[in-house]
Coordinates of C-alpha atoms in Angstrom, one line a residue:
X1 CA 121.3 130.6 95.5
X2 CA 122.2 128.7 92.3
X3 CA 125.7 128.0 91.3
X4 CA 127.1 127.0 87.8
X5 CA 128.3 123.3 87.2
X6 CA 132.1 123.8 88.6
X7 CA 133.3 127.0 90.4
X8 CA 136.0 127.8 92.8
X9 CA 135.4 128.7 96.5
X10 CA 137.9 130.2 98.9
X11 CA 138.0 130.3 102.8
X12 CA 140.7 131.4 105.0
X13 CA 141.7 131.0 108.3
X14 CA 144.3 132.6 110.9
X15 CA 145.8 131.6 113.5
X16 CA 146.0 131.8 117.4
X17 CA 148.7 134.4 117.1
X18 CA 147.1 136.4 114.1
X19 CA 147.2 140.1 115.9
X20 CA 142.9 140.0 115.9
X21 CA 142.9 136.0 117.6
X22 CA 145.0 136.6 120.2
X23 CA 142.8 139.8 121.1
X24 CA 139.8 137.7 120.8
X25 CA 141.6 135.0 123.2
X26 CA 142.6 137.9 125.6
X27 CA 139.1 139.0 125.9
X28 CA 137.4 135.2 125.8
X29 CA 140.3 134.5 128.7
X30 CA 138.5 137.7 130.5
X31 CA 135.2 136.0 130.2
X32 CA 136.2 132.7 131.5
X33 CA 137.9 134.4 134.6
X34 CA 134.3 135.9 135.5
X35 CA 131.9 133.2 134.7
X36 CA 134.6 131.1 136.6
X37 CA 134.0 132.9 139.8
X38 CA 130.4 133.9 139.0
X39 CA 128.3 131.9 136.4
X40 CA 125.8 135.1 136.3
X41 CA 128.7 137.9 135.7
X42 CA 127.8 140.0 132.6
X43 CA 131.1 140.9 130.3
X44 CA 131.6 142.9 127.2
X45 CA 135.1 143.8 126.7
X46 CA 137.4 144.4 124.1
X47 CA 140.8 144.2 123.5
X48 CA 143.8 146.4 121.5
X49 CA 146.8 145.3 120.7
X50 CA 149.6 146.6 119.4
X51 CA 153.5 146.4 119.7
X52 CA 154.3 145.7 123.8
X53 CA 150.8 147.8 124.6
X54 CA 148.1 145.9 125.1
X55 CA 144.4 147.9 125.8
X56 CA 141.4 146.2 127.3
X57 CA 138.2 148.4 127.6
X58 CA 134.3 147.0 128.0
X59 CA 132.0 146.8 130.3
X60 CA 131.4 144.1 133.2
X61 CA 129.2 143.4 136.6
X62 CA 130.8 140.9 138.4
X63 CA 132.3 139.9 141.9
X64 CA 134.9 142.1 143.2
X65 CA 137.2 139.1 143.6
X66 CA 138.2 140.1 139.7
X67 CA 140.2 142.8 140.3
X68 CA 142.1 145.0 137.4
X69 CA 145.4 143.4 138.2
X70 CA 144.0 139.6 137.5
X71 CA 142.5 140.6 134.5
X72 CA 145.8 142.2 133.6
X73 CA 147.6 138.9 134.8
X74 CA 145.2 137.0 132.7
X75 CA 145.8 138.8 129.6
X76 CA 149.5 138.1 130.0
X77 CA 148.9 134.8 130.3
X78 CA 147.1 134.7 127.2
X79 CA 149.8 136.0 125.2
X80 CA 152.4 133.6 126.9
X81 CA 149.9 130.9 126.0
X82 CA 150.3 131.7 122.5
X83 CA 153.6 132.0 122.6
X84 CA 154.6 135.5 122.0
X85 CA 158.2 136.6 124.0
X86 CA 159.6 138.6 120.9
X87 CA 161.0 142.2 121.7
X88 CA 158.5 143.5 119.8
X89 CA 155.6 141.9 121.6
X90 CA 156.6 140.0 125.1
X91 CA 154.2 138.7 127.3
X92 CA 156.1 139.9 130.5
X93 CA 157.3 143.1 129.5
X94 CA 153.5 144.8 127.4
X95 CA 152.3 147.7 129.0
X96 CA 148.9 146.8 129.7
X97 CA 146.0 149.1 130.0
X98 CA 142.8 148.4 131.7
X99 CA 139.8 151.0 130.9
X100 CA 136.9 148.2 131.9
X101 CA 134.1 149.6 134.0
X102 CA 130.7 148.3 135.1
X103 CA 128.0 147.6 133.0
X104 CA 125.3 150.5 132.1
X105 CA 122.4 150.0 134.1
X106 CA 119.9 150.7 131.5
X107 CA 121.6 147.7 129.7
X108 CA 121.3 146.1 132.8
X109 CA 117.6 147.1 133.4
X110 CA 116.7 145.7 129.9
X111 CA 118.0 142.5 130.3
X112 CA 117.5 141.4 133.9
X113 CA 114.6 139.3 134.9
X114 CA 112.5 141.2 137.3
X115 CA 108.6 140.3 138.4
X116 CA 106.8 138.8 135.8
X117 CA 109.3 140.1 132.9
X118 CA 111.8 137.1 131.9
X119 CA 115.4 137.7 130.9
X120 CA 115.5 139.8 127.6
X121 CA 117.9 139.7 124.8
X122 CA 121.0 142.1 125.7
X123 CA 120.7 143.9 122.3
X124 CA 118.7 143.6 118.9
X125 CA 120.2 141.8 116.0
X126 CA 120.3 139.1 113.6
X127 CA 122.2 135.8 114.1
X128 CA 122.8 132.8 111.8
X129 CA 123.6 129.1 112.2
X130 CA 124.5 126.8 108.8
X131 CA 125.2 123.1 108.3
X132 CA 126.1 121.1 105.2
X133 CA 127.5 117.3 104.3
X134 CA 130.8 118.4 103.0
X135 CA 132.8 117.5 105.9
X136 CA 132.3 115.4 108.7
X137 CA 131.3 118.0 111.0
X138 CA 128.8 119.3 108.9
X139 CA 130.8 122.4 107.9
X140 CA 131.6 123.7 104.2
X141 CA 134.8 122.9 103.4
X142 CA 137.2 125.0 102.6
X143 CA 137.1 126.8 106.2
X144 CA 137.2 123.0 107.2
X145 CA 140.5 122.7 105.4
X146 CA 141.5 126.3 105.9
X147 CA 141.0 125.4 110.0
X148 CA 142.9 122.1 109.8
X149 CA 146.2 123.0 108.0
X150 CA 146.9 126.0 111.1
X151 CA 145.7 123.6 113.8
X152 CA 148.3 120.7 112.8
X153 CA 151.5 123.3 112.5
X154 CA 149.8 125.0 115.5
X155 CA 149.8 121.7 118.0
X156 CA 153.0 120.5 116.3
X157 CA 154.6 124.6 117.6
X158 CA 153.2 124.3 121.1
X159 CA 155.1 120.6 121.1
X160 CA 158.3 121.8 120.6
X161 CA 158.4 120.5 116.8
X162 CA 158.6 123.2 115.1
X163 CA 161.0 125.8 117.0
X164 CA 161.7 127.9 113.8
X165 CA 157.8 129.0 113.6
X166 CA 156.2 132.0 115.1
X167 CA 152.7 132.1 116.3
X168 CA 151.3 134.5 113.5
X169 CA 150.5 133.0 110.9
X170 CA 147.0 132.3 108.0
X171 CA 146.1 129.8 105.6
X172 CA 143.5 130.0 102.3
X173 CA 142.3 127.3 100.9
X174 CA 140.1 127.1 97.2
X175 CA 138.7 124.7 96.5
X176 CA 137.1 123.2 93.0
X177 CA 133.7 122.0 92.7
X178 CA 131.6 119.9 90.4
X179 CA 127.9 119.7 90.8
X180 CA 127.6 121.1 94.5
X181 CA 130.2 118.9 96.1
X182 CA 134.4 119.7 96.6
X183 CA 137.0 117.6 94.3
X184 CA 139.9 119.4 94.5
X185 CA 141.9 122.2 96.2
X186 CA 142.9 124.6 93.4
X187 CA 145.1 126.3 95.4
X188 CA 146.2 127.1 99.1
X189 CA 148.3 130.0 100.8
X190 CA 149.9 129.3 104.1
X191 CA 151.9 132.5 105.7
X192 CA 153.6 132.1 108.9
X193 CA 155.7 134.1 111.2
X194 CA 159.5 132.2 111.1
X195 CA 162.8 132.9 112.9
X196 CA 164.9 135.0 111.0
X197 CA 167.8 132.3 110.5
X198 CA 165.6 130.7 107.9
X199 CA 164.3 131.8 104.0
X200 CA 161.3 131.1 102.4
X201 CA 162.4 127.8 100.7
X202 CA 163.1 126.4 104.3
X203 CA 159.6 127.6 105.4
X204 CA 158.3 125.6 102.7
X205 CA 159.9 122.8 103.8
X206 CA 158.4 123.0 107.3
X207 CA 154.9 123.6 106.1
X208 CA 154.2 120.9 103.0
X209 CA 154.0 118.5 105.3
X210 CA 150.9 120.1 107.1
X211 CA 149.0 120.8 104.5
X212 CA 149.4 117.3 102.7
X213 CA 148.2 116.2 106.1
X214 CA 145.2 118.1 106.4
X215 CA 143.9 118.1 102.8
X216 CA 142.3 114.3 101.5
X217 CA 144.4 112.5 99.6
X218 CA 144.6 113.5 96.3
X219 CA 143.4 116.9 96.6
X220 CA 146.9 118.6 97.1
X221 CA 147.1 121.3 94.4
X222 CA 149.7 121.9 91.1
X223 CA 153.0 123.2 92.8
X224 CA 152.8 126.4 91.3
X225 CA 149.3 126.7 93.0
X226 CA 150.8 125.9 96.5
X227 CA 151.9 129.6 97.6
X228 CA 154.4 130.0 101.4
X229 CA 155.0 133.3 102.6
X230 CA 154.3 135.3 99.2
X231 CA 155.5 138.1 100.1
X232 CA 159.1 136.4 100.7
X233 CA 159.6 136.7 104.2
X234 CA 157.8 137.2 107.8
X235 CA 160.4 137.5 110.7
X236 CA 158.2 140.7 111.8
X237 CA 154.6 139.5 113.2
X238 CA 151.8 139.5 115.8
X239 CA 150.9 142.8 117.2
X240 CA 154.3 143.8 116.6
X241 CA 153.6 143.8 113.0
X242 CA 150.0 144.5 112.9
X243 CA 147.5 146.1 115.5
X244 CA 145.2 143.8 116.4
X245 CA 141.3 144.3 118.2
X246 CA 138.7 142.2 119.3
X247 CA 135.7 140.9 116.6
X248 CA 137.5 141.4 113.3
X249 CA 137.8 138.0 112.4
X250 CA 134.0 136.7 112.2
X251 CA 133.6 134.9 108.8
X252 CA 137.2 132.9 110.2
X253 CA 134.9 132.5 113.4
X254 CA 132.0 131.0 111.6
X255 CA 131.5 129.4 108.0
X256 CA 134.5 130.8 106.0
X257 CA 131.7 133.1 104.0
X258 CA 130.1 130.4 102.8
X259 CA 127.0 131.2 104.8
X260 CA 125.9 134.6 106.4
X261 CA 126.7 136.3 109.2
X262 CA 125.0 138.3 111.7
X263 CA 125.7 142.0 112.7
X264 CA 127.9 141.0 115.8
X265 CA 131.0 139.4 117.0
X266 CA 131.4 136.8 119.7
X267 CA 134.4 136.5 121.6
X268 CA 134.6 138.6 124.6
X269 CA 130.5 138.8 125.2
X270 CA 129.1 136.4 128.1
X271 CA 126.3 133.9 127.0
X272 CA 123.6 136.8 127.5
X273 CA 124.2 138.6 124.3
X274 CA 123.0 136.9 121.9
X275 CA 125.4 137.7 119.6
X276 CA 127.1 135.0 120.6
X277 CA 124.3 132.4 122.4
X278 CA 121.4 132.8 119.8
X279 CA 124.5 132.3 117.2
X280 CA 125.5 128.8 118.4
X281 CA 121.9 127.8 119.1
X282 CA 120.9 128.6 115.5
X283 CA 124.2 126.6 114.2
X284 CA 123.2 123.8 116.5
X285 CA 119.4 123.9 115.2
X286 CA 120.9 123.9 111.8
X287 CA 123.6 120.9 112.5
X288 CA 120.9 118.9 114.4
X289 CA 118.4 119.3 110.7
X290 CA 121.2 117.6 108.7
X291 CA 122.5 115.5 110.7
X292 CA 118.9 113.7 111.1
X293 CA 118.7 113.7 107.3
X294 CA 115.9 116.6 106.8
X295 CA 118.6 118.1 104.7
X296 CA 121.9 118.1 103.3
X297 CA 122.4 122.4 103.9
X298 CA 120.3 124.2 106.3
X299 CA 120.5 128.1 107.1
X300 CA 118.8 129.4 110.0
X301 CA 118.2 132.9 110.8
X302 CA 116.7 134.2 114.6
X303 CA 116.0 138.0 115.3
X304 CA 116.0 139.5 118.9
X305 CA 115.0 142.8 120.4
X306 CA 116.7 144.6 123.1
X307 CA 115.8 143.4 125.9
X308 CA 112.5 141.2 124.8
X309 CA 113.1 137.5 125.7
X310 CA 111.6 135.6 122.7
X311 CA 112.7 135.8 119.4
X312 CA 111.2 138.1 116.6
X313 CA 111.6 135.5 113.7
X314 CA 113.2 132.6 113.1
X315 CA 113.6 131.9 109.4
X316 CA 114.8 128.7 107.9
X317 CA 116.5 127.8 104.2
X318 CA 117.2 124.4 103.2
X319 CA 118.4 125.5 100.2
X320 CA 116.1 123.0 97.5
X321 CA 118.0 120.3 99.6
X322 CA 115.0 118.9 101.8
X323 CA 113.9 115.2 102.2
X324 CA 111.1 116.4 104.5
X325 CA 108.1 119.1 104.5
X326 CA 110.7 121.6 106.0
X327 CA 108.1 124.3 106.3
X328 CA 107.4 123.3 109.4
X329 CA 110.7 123.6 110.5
X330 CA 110.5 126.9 112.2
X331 CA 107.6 126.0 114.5
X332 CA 108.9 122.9 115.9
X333 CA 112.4 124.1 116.4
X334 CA 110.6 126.7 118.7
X335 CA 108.9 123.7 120.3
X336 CA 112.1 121.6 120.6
X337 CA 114.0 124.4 122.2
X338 CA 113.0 127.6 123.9
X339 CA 114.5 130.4 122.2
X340 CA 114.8 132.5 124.8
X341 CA 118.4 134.1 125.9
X342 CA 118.1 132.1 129.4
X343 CA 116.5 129.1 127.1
X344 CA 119.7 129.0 124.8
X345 CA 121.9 129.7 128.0
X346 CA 120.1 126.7 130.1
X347 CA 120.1 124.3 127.4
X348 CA 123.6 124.5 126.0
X349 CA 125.0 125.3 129.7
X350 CA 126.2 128.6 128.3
X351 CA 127.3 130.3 131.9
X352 CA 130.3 128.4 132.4
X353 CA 134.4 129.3 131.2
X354 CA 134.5 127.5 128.3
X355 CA 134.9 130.2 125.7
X356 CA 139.0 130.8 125.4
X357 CA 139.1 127.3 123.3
X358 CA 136.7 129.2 120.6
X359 CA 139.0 131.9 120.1
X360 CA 141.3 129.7 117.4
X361 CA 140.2 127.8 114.7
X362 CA 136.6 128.4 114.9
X363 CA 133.9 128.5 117.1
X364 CA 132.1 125.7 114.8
X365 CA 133.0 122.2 113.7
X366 CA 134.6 121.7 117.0
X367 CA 134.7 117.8 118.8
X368 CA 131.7 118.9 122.0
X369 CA 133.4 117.8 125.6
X370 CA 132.3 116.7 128.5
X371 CA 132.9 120.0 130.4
X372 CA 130.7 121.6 128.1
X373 CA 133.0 122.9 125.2
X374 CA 131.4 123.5 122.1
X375 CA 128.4 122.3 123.5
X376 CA 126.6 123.7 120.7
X377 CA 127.8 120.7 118.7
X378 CA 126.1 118.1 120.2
X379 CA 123.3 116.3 118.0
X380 CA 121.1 114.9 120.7
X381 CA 117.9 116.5 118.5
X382 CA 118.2 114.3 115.9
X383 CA 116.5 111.0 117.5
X384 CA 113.0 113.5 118.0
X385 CA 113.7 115.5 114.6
X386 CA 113.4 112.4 113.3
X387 CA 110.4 111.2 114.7
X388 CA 108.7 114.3 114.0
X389 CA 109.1 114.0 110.1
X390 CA 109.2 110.1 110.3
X391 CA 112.6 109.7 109.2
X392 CA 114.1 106.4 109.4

């Protein structure tokens, strides 16, 4: 894909009370609470959301220590979390409907590992990872930005600073560039929920300081480009406001549109649908490539079948940006790392409760921890990618 000399790029964000996030946080909460109790517990469930009626419905096989109520008392505490105790949407008060029942056994049969058959993929489909050098953590930047302006007002809420701010709330962020690389933001949008003793000057006020903050210096847009609240006001938000359901937010959840996505969500899916595994192992393939200096942008594409354990394809694009014979690529990935679901799950610890963190600003670009969030960022490929194509 070409582009002309200097375009415009836009990429947008939302936040952890965004009615869609804070469904995706009640059902990643869900997944933590079984793989916390059982590392092996399969978990597909989805959550509604809507003013003080929350849904959950999916499918799970796990220990019978997770019991409807906890899952209920874990989705509360999700929305508390957040920060939601509005009469419209009130973390004590929700009615909250469980319709989760175990998992289909001809899923189940399809995926299991039994005799000589090893763990198969627990659906077809296509997944994609992507890495550039426009930000430090190898993510294209205006999702980078996008991210950054919500998480600063967002950790600054939770501290008390800013009492006059509700949880809802979105950024977009487009940004100018010249000759590949970002110069400039052109223009950003920041909407967020505020108390109703405030107008849209004040909110303003409250927000500039965020976005200054999380843009480089310099970059900040013409005034007239830098748009709060548009619509004039934004007392009414969260579920309340909008319904919300789990998935609908997956270019926010990965590259901002600058890179495809696959056919499937993540959050509320344990580490055996590849939706969500074979999606983090192809964007930590993909980081891994630039990072040892192979490339300066690398897509990566793997395809699964139901319930066959190695991978139909995997296709790699360095987009004209190699420094290497990249068409090698593909086969010594597969050597590097087996592709397999239980590969990806074993390699990247996968089976443990670290999934409700991914549920706000992104599941990519993330700092990797030592309890095995965002594992998936880690570079420790780059020292033998680099000896393989004899990079210094």
């Amino acid at each position: 894909m070409t582009h002309p000399r200097t375009y415009l790029f836009t990429s947008e964000s939302v936040g952890e009370g965004h009615p869609d996030k804070l469904c995706d946080r009640i059902s990643d909460s869900i997944v933590d609470l079984f793989l916390a109790a059982d590392p092996h517990s399969r978990v597909a469930v989805e959550t509604l959301a809507t003013t003080n009626r929350v849904i959950l419905a999916g499918e799970i096989r796990g220990p019978s220590s997770i019991t409807p109520q906890l899952m209920e008392e874990t989705a509360r505490e999700a929305i508390r979390d957040i920060g939601y105790a509005q009469k419209g949407f009130h973390w004590q008060w929700a009615d909250v409907q469980n319709y989760v029942h175990p998992q289909s056994t001809d899923i189940a049969m399809g995926v299991d590992a039994a005799e000589n058959k090893d763990e198969g993929a627990g659906d077809q489909g296509i997944m994609f990872g992507y890495a550039c050098r426009e930000t430090p953590t190898y993510m294209p930047a205006p999702i980078y930005y996008a991210h950054n302006i919500l998480r600063l007002i967002s950790e600054d809420r939770h501290a008390g600073k800013l009492p006059l701010l509700g949880p809802d709330a979105k950024s977009q962020v487009t940004l100018e560039y010249t000759d590949g690389k970002p110069v400039r933001a052109a223009s950003i949008v920041v909407s967020t929920q505020h108390d109703d003793s405030i107008d849209q000057d004040r909110v303003r006020e409250l927000v500039l300081p965020y976005v200054q903050a999380a843009l480089p210096e310099g970059w900040f847009p013409e005034d007239k480009y830098f748009y709060v609240n548009p619509t004039g006001r934004f007392v009414i938000g969260g579920p309340d406001g909008d319904a919300g359901v789990t998935g609908r937010k997956i270019i926010v959840d990965t590259y901002g549109g600058a890179a495809p996505h696959g056919g499937g969500a993540f959050s509320g899916k344990d580490p055996t649908k590849v939706d969500r595994s074979a999606a983090y192992m192809a964007r930590y393939l993909a980081k891994n490539v630039v990072a040892a200096g192979i490339a300066d942008r690398c897509t990566i594409q793997i395809a699964y079948a139901i319930g066959v354990s190695e991978p139909l394809a995997v296709y790699v694009n360095t987009h004209g940006t190699s420094h290497a014979d990249d068409e090698k690529l593909p086969a010594i990935l597969r050597e590097l790392v087996n592709l397999s679901p239980r590969g990806i799950r074993e390699h990247l610890q996968l089976s443990r409760p670290i999934y409700k963190k991914t549920s706000s600003f992104g599941h990519f670009g993330r700092t990797p921890e030592e309890d095995g969030h965002f594992s998936w960022e880690r570079l420790d490929l780059v020292s033998e990618l680099k000896s393989v194509f004899k990079l210094s």
